[in-house]
Each structure stands twice: as structure tokens, then as C-alpha cells.
CSV table of C-alpha atoms and ligand atoms in Angstrom, one decimal:
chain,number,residue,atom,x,y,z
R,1,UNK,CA,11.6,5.5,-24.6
R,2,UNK,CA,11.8,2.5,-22.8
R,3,UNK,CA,12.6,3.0,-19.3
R,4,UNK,CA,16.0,0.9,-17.9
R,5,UNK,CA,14.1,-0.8,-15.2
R,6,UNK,CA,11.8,-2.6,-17.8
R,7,UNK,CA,14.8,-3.2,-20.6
R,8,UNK,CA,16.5,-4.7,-17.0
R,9,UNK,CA,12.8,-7.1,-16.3
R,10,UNK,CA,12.6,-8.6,-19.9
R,11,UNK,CA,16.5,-10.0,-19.4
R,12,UNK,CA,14.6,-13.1,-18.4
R,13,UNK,CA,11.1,-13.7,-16.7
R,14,UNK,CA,8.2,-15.0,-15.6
R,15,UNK,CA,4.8,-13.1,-15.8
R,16,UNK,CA,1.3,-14.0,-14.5
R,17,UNK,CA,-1.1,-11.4,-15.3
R,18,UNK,CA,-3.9,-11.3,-12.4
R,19,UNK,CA,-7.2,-10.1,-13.7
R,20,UNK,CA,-9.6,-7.8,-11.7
R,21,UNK,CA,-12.4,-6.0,-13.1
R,22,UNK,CA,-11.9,-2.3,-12.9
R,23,UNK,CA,-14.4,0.5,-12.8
R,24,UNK,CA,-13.1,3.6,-12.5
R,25,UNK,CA,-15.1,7.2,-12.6
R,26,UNK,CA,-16.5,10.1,-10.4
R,27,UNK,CA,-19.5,8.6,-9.6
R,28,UNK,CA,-19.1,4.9,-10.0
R,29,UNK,CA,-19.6,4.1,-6.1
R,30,UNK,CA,-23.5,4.3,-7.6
R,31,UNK,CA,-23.0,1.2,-9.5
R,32,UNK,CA,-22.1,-0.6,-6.6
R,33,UNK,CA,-25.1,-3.0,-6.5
R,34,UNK,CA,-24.6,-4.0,-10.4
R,35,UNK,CA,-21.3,-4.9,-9.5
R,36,UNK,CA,-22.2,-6.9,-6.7
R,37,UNK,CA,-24.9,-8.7,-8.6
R,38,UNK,CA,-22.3,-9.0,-11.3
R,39,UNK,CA,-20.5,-11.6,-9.9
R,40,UNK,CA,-23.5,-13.7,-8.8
R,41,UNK,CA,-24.1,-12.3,-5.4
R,42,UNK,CA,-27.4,-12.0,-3.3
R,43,UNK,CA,-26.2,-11.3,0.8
R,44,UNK,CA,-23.0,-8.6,0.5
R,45,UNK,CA,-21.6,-8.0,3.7
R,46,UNK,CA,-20.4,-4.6,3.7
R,47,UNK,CA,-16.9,-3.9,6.0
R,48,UNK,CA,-15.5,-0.7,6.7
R,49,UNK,CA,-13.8,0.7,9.6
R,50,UNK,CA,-15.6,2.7,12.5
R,51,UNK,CA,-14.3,6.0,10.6
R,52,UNK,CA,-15.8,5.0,7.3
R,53,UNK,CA,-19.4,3.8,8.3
R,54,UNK,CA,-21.4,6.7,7.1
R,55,UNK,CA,-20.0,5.5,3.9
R,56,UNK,CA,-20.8,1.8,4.6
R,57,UNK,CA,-24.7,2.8,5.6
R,58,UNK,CA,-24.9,4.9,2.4
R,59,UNK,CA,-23.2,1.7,0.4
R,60,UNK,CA,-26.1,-0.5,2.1
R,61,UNK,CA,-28.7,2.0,1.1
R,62,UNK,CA,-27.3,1.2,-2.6
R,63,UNK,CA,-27.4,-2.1,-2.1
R,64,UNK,CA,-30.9,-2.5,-1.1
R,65,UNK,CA,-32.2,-6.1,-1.2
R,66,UNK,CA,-28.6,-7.7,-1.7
R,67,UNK,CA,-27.5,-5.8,1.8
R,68,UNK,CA,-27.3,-9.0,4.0
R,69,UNK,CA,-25.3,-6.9,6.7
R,70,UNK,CA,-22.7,-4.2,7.9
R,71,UNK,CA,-19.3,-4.9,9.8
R,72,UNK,CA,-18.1,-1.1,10.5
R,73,UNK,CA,-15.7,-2.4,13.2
R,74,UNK,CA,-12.5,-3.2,10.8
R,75,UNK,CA,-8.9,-2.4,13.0
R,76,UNK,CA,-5.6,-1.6,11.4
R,77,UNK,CA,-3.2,-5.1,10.6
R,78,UNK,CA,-6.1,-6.8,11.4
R,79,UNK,CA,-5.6,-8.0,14.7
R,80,UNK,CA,-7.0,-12.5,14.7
R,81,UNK,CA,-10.0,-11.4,17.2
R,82,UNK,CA,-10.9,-8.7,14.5
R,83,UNK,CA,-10.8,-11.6,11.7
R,84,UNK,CA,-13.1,-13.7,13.8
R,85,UNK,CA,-15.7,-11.4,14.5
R,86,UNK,CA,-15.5,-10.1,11.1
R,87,UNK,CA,-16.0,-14.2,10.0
R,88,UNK,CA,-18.5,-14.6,12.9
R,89,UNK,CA,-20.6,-11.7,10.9
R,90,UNK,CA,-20.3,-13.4,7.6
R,91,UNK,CA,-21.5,-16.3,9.1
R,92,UNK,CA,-24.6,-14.8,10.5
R,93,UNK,CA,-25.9,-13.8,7.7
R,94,UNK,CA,-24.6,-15.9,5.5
R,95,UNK,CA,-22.6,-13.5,3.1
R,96,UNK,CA,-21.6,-14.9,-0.2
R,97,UNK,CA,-20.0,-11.8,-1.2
R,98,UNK,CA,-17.6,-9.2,1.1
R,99,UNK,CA,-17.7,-5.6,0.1
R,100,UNK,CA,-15.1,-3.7,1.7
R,101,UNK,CA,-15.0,0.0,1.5
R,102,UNK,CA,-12.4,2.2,3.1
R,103,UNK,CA,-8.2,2.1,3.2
R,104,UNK,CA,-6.1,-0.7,3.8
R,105,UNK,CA,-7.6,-1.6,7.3
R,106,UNK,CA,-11.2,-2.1,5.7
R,107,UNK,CA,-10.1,-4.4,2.7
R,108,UNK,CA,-7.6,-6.2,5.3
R,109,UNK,CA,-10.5,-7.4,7.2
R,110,UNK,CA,-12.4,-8.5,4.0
R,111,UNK,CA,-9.9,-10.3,2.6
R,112,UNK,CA,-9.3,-11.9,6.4
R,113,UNK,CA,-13.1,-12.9,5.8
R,114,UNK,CA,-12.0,-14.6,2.0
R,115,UNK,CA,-9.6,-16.7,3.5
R,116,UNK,CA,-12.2,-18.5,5.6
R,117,UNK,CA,-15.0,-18.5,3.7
R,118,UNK,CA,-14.0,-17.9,-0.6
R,119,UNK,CA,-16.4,-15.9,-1.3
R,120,UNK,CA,-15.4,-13.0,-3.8
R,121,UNK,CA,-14.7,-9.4,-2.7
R,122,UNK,CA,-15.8,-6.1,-4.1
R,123,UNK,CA,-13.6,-3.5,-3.1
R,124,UNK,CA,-14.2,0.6,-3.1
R,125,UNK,CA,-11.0,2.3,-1.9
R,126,UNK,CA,-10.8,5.1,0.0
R,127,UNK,CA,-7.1,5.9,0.2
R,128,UNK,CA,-4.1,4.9,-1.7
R,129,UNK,CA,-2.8,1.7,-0.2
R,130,UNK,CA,-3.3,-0.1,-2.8
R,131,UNK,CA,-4.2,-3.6,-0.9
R,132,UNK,CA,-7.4,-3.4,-3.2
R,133,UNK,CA,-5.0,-5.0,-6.4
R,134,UNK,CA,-3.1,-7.7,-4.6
R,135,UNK,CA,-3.6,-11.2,-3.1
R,136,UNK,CA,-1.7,-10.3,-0.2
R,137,UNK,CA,-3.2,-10.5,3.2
R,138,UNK,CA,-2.1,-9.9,6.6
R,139,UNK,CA,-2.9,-11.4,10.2
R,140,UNK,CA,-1.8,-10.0,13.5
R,141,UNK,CA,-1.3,-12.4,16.5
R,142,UNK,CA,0.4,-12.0,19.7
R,143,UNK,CA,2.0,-8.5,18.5
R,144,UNK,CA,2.8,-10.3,15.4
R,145,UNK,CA,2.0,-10.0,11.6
R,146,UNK,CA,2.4,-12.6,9.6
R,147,UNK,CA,1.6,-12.2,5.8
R,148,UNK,CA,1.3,-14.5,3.0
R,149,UNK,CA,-0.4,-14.6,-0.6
R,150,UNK,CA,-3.6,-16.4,-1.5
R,151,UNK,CA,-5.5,-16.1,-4.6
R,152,UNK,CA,-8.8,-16.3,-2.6
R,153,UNK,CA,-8.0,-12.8,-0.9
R,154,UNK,CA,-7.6,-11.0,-4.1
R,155,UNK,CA,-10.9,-8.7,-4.9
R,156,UNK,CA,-12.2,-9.9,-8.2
R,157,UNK,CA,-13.9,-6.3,-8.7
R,158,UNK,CA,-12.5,-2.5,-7.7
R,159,UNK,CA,-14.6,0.7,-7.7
R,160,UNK,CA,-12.5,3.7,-8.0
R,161,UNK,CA,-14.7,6.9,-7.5
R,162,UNK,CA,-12.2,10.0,-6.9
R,163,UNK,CA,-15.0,11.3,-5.0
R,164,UNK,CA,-15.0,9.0,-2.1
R,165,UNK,CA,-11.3,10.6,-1.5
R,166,UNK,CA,-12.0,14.5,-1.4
R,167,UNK,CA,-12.6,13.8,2.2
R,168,UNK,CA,-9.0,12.0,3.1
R,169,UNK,CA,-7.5,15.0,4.9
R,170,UNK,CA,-4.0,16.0,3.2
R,171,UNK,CA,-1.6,14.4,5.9
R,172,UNK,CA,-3.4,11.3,5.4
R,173,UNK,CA,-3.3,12.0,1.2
R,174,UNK,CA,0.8,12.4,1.6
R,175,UNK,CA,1.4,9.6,3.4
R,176,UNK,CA,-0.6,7.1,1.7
R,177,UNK,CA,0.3,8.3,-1.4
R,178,UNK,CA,3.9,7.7,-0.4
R,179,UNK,CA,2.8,4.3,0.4
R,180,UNK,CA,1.6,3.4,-3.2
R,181,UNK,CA,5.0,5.2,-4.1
R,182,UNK,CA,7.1,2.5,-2.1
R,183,UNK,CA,5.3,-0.5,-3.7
R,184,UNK,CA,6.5,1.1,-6.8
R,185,UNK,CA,10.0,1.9,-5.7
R,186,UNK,CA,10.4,-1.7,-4.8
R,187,UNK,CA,8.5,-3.3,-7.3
R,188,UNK,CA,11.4,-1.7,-9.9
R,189,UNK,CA,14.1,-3.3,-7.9
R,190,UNK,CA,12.4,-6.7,-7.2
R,191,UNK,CA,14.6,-9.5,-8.3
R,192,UNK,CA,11.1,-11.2,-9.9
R,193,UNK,CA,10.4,-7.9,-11.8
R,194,UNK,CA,8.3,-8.1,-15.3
R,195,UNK,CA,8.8,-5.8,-18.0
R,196,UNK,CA,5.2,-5.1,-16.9
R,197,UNK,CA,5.4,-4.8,-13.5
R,198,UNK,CA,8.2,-2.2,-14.0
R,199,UNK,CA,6.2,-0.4,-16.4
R,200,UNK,CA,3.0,0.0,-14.0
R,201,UNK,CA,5.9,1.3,-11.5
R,202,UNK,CA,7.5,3.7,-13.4
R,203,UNK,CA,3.5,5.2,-14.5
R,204,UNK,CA,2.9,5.0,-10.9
R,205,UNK,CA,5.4,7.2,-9.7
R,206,UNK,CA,5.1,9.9,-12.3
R,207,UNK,CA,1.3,9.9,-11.4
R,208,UNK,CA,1.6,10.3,-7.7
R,209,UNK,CA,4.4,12.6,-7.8
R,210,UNK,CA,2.0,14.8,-10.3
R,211,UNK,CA,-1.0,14.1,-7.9
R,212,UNK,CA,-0.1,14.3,-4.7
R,213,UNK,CA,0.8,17.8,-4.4
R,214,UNK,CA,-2.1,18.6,-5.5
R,215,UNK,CA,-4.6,17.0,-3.8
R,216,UNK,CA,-2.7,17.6,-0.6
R,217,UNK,CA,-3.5,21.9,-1.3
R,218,UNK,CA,-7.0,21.4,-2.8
R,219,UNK,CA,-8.5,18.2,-1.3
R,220,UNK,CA,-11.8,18.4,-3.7
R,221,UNK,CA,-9.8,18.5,-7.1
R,222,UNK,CA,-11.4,15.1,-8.6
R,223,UNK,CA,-8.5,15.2,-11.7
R,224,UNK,CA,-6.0,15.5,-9.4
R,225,UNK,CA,-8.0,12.8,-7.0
R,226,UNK,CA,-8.4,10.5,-10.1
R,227,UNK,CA,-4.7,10.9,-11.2
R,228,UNK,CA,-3.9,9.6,-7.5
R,229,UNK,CA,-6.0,7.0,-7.9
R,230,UNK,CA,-4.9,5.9,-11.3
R,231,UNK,CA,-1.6,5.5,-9.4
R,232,UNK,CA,-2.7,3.9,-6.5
R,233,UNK,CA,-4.0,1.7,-8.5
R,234,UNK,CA,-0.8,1.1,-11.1
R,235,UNK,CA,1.3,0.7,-7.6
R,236,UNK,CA,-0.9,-1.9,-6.1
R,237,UNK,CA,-0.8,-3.6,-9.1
R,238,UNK,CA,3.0,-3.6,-9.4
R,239,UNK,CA,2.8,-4.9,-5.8
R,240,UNK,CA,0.6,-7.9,-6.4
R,241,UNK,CA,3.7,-9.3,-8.8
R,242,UNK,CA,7.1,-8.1,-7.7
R,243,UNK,CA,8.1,-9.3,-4.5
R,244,UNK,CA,9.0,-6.5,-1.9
R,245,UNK,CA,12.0,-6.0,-0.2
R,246,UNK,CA,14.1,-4.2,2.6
R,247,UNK,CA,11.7,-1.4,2.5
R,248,UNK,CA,8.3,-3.1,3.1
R,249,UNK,CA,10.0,-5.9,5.4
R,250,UNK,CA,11.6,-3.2,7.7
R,251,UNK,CA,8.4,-1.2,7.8
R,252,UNK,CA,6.3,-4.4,8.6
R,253,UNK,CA,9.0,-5.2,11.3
R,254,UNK,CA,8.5,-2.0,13.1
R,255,UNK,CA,5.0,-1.8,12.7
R,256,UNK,CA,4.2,-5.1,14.3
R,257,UNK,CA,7.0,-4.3,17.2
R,258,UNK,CA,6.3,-0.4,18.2
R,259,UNK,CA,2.9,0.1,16.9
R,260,UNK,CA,3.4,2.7,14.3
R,261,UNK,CA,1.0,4.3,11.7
R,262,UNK,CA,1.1,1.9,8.6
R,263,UNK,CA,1.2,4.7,5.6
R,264,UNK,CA,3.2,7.2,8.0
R,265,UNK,CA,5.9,4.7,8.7
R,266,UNK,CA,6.6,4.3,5.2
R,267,UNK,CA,6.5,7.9,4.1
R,268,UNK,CA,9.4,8.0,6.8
R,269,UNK,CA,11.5,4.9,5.6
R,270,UNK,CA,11.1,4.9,1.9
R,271,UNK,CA,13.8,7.8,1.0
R,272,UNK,CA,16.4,6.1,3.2
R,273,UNK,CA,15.6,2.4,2.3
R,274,UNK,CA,15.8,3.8,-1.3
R,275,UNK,CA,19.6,5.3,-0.8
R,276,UNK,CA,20.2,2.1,1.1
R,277,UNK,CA,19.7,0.8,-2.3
R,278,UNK,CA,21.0,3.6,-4.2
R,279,UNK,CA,24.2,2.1,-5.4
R,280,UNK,CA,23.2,-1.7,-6.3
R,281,UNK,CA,20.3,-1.0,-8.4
R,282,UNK,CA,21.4,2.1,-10.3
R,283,UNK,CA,18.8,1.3,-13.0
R,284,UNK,CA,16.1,1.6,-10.7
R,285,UNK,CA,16.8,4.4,-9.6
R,286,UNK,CA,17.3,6.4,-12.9
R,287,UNK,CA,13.6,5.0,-13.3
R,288,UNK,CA,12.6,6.8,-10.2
R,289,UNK,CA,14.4,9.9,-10.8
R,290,UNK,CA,13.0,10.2,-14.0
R,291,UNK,CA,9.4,9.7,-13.1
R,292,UNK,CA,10.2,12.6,-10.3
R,293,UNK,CA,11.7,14.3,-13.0
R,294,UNK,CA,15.0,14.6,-10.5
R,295,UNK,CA,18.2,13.9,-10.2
R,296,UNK,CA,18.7,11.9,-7.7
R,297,UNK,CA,16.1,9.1,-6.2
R,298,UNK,CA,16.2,9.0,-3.0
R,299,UNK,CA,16.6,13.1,-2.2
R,300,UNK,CA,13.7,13.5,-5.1
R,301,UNK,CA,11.3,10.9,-2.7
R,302,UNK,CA,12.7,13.0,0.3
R,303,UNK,CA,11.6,16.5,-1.2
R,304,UNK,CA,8.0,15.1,-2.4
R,305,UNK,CA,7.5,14.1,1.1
R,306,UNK,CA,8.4,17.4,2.4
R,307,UNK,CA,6.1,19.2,-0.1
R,308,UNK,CA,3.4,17.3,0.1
R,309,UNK,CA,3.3,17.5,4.5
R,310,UNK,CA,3.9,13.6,4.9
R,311,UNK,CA,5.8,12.8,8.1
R,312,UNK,CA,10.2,12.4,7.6
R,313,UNK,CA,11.4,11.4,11.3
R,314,UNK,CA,10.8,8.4,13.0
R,315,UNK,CA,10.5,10.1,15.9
R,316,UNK,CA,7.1,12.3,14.5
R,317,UNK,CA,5.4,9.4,14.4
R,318,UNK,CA,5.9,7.8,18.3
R,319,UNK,CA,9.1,5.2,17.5
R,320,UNK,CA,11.1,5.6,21.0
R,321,UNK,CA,14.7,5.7,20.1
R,322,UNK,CA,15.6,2.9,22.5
R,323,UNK,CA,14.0,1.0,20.4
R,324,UNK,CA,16.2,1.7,17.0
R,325,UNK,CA,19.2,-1.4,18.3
R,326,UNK,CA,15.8,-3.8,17.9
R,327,UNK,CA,14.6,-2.3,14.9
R,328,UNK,CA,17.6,-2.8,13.3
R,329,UNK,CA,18.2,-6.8,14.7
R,330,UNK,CA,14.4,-7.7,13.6
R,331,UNK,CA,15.4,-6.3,10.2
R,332,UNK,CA,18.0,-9.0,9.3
R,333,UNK,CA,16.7,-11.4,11.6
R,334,UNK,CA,15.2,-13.1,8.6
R,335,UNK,CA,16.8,-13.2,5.2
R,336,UNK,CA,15.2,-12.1,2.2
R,337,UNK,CA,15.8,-10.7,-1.5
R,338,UNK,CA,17.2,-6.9,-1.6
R,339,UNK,CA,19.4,-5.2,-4.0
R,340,UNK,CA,22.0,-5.0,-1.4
R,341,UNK,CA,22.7,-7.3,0.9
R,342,UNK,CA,21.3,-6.6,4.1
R,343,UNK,CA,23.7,-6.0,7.3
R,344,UNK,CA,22.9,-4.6,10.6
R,345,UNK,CA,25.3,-1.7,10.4
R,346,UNK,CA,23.8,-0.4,7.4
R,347,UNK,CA,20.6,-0.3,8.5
R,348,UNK,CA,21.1,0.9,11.7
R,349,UNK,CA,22.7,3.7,10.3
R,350,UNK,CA,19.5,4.0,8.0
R,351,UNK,CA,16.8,4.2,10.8
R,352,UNK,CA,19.5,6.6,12.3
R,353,UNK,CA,18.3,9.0,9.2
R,354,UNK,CA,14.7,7.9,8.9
R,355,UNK,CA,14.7,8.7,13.3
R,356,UNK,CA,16.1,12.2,12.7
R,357,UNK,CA,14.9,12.9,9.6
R,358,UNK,CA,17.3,13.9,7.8
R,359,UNK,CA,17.6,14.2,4.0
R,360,UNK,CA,19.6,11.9,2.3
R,361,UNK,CA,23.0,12.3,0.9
R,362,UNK,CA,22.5,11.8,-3.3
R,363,UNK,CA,23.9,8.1,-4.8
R,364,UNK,CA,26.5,9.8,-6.3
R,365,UNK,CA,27.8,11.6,-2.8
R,366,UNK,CA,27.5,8.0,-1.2
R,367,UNK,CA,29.4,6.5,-4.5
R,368,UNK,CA,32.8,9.1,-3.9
R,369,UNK,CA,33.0,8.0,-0.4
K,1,LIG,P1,-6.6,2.8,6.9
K,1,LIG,O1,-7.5,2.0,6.0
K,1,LIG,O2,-6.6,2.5,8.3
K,1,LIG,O3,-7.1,4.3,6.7
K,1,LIG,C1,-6.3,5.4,7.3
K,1,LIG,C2,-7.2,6.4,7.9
K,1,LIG,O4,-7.9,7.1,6.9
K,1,LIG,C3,-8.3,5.8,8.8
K,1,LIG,O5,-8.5,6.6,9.9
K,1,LIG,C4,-9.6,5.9,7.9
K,1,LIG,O6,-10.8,6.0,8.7
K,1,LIG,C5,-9.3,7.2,7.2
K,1,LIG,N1,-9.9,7.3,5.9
K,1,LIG,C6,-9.9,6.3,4.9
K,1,LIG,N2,-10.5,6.8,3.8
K,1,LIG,C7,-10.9,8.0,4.1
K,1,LIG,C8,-11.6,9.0,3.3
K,1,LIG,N3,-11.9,8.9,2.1
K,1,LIG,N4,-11.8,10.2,4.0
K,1,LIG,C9,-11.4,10.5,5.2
K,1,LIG,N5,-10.8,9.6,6.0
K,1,LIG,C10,-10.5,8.4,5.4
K,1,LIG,O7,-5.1,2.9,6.3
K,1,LIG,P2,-4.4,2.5,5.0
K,1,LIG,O8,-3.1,3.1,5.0
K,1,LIG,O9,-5.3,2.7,3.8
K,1,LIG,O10,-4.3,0.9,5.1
K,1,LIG,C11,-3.4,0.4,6.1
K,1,LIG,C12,-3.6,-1.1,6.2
K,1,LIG,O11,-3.6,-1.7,4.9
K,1,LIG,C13,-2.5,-1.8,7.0
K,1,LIG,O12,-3.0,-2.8,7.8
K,1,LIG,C14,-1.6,-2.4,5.9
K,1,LIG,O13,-0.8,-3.5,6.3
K,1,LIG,C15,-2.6,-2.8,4.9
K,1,LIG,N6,-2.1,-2.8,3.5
K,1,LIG,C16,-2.2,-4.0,2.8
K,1,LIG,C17,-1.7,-4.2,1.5
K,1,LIG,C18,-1.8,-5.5,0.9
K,1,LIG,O14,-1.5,-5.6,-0.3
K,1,LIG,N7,-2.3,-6.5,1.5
K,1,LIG,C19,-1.2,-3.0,0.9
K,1,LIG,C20,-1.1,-1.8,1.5
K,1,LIG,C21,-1.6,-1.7,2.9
């Protein structure tokens, strides 16, 4: 059957249909170098973050002659000093090629690189953030991110080997794989939505809500690793052509103003940005429950969360509560595309849930009030 959401997207659209080469397999990570030479390139700088360069030697080892050097010093929301010293090490050696291995941070910094110097990126993901799909980059200057889209960024090629991932530790497994959930949540909602985009959604969310739990009790399960992938990837890809909204804007607002975990920080928001939307995208959400196989969406994202460990307060995850008033002016400071429109009351109230935790209520509780 054909879900709501995508009957909703093919009302009246417009699709472009980005192409990346994917290879996807237990042990693909060995064809590293083919890829790399695939798409014309001799000097591959290889960027990972200081957690990941174990990895990043054993990727150079692969890469043998076409290893031109090794950036292991990738930081979160790439900070601009991070960007130029990841450019300045480009430019040393003269890298025609990025190859960025690790989570969001790592492929951040590559893409940072891309934007300077277009040279193609090969990406092996480590986590489920899903960055590895989508042409969107981010920069952080003065406290600040600013983000934008830029073909250049996108990785032309993505390795998915489930068995780079046995090693992400379950809290980090839940909450990144809530992450890739919340591109999908959005993506159904988007007011650009393709019949397409809402169909990689709707697969993405029945895959990580099959996955997660899973991988979060038995780490080295590669089906249940590949299945997480398989909807990593799907999310990310619904991400590089819906536009986000209240969810993702609200979590980049508080991440850029208190510091906060990127993956964590969404785990937290996305059941409460979701009821925030409960009511004016119904067919959304029947989308989401269905894929949960719940009935509600915003409790079912809620109860995932809890049984997969990911963090559900604000406050587990270092936001002070002085800080919720701000929160909740940066969050309508700027006006952008959401379901419902966006008021500072109501999403006060919101980080007043996400703070505390607390489940919450079911769309048809908020609906008889
Ligand atoms: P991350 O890349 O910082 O990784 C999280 C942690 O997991 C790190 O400590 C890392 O060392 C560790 N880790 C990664 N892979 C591991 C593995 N296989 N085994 C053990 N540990 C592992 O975090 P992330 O959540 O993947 O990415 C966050 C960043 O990505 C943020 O800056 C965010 O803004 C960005 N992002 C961008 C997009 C986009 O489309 N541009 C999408 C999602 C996230």
C-alpha cells in the first residue's frame, strides 16, 4: 500500500535525483583504493577524527601508493580553524581526492575541505548520521554554525561496511540512530517533499526501528548492523532533498548556543518536536506510526528511545535550564517552513518536556483538549 505521506508528495512536485555511487557489504572498506582510483584520483587525503585514526592508518595502509596523507584531527561542527588546517593539509600535499572515514564530524571536515578546493570525496561512515548522502555542510564561527548546500560538498562515492560499526558503543548506536530517524521524521513533513523522498523516509524508519534495538544488545550482529545502515543511509538520503524543519533548526540552535552532543540532542528533541507537529501533519504521522508499527508518533519515537538507552532529558545531556527562555527565543528568531507555525509559547512548553523528559501526551490526547 502506498503510504499517505507519499500519496500527500505527488499532489504536486519537484524532484532532483542526486546520484552517489554506493557500495554496500561486510567487507567493502577493502575496496577502498579501487574506489579511490575510480574516480580518477592519485593523492587521497584521508580525514577522521582523533577517535577514529586507527581506522584512518589501516585505510592508508589500503591505500598504499594513492595515500598522499592523514588528517586524524576532525572536531565536531567543524569549528573555521579546524576547516583551515584541514585545507592547509590538503594543500600540502596536494590532495585531489578527500577520503573521510568516521561519523558526522569526520565527513564535516571533508566536505569543509570540498568547498575550498572541489575535489571529490569518498566517504566510509562509521555511525548513522547520515551527512555521507547530502550536500549539506556546516561551519562554526564565533559560537555560530552557519549551514548551507553546495553540490561540491556532496561525496560522489559511499562505502558502507556494517563492520566498521560493531565497535560504535550502544549509547552512541541509539542516539545516532535517532538522528537518521529525525531526518526521516522531517523529511515526511517537509513542505518540498517527493513521493520519493517520503518513500526513503517511511523505509528508513521501519529499518532503524527494526535495527536499533538490536544492535544496541548485541553490538557485533552485522544483519542487524547492515539493516541500520541501510537506514542511515535511506534517511540521509531523504535529508539531502526535503528541507528540514522545527526539529533540526531547534537542535542546531541549541547546539551552536550550549554546546550539546549533536546525535544526543536530537534523540532528546525529536519525540516532542514530532507532537509539536502532531496535529498539522496528521499524514505524517500515520506514516511514522506505521513504520513503528504504533499507534501514536510521537509516544512510539519516545518508547524506541527508551528501549534502545538513547538519552530523553535535556538536562542528561549538560543543557542548564536557565538557559531554556534563550532556547526558546533563538528558535523563532528566524522564520522558516514547519507544519505548524512556530510560536515561542509552544516551544517553550516543548523544551519544557524534552528538559524533563517526559513522555509525550498521544495527538489524539492533545486533539480533545
Ligand atoms: P561523530 O562523527 O562526532 O561521532 C560520534 C562519536 O562516535 C565520536 O566520538 C567518534 O569517535 C565515535 N565513533 C564514530 N564511529 C565509531 C565507531 N565505528 N566505533 C566507535 N566509535 C565511533 O558524530 P556524528 O553524530 O556521526 O556526527 C555529528 C556531526 O555531523 C555534527 O557536526 C553534525 O552537525 C554533522 N551532521 C551533518 C549532516 C549533514 O548532512 N551535513 C547530517 C548529520 C550530521
Amino acid at each position: 500500500m502506498v503510504p499517505g505521506s507519499v500519496r500527500d508528495a505527488m499532489r504536486s512536485f519537484v524532484h532532483t535525483q542526486p546520484s552517489t555511487r554506493v557500495v554496500f557489504g561486510t567487507g567493502t572498506f577493502d575496496r577502498l583504493a579501487d574506489e579511490v582510483r575510480r574516480v580518477g584520483a592519485r593523492r587521497a587525503l584521508v580525514v577522521s577524527t582523533p577517535g577514529r585514526h586507527q581506522l584512518a592508518d589501516e585505510a592508508g595502509r589500503g591505500l598504499g601508493v594513492l595515500l598522499a596523507g592523514l588528517f586524524t584531527e576532525a572536531m565536531m561542527h567543524v569549528p573555521i580553524e579546524n576547516a583551515r588546517a584541514a585545507r592547509e593539509a590538503a594543500a600540502r600535499v596536494d590532495a585531489d581526492c578527500a577520503v573521510a572515514i568516521g561519523g558526522g564530524s569526520a565527513i564535516g571536515v571533508a566536505k569543509a575541505i570540498a568547498l575550498e578546493r572541489t575535489l571529490p570525496i569518498v566517504a566510509v561512515p562509521t555511525t548513522y548520521s547520515g551527512s555521507e548522502m547530502t550536500p549539506i555542510y556546516g561551519l562554526t564561527e564565533g559560537g555560530v554554525k552557519r549551514s548551507g548546500r553546495d553540490v561540491r560538498v556532496r561525496p560522489g562515492t559511499v562505502l558502507y561496511d556494517p563492520a566498521l560499526t560493531v565497535s560504535l558503543p550502544p549509547r552512541v548506536s541509539g542516539s545516532s540512530g535517532m538522528n537518521a530517524i529525525a531526518h526521516a521524521v522531517e523529511a515526511l513533513y517537509a513542505a518540498d517533499a517527493t513521493p520519493i523522498s517520503s518513500l526513503l523516509a517511511a523505509e528508513a524508519i521501519g529499518a532503524l526501528a527494526r535495527s536499533l534495538p538490536v544492535v544496541v544488545k548485541a553490538p557485533a550482529n552485522l544483519d542487524g548492523r547492515a539493516d541500520a545502515l541501510y537506514g542511515a543511509w535511506l534517511a540521509g538520503s531523504a535529508l539531502a532533498i526535503a528541507s528540514m524543519s522545527l526539529h533540526h533548526k531547534l537542535c542546531h540552535a541549541l547546539a551552536g548556543a550550549f554546546n550539546l552532543p549533536h546525535a544526543e540532542l536530537h534523540a532528546v528533541v525529536l519525540p516532542h518536536a514530532t507532537a509539536f507537529n502532531a496535529e498539522a501533519a496528521p499524514e505524517a504521522m500515520r506514516t511514522i506510526a506505521e513504520a513503528l508499527h504504533v499507534p501514536d508518533a510521537a509516544q512510539g519515537l519516545y518508547d524506541l528511545a527508551v528501549a534502545i538507552g538513547a538519552p530523553l532529558s535535556l538536562e542528561e545531556i549538560g543543557m542548564p535550564e536557565d538557559g531554556l527562555d534563550f532556547a526558546a527565543q533563538l528558535a523563532v528568531r528566524n522564520p522558516y517552513d514547519d507544519p505548524r507555525p512556530i510560536d515561542q509559547g509552544g516551544v517553550r512548553a516543548l523544551l519544557d518536556d524534552a528538559y524533563y523528559g517526559r513522555r509525550p501526551a498521544a495527538a489524539a490526547a492533545l486533539r480533545a483538549r
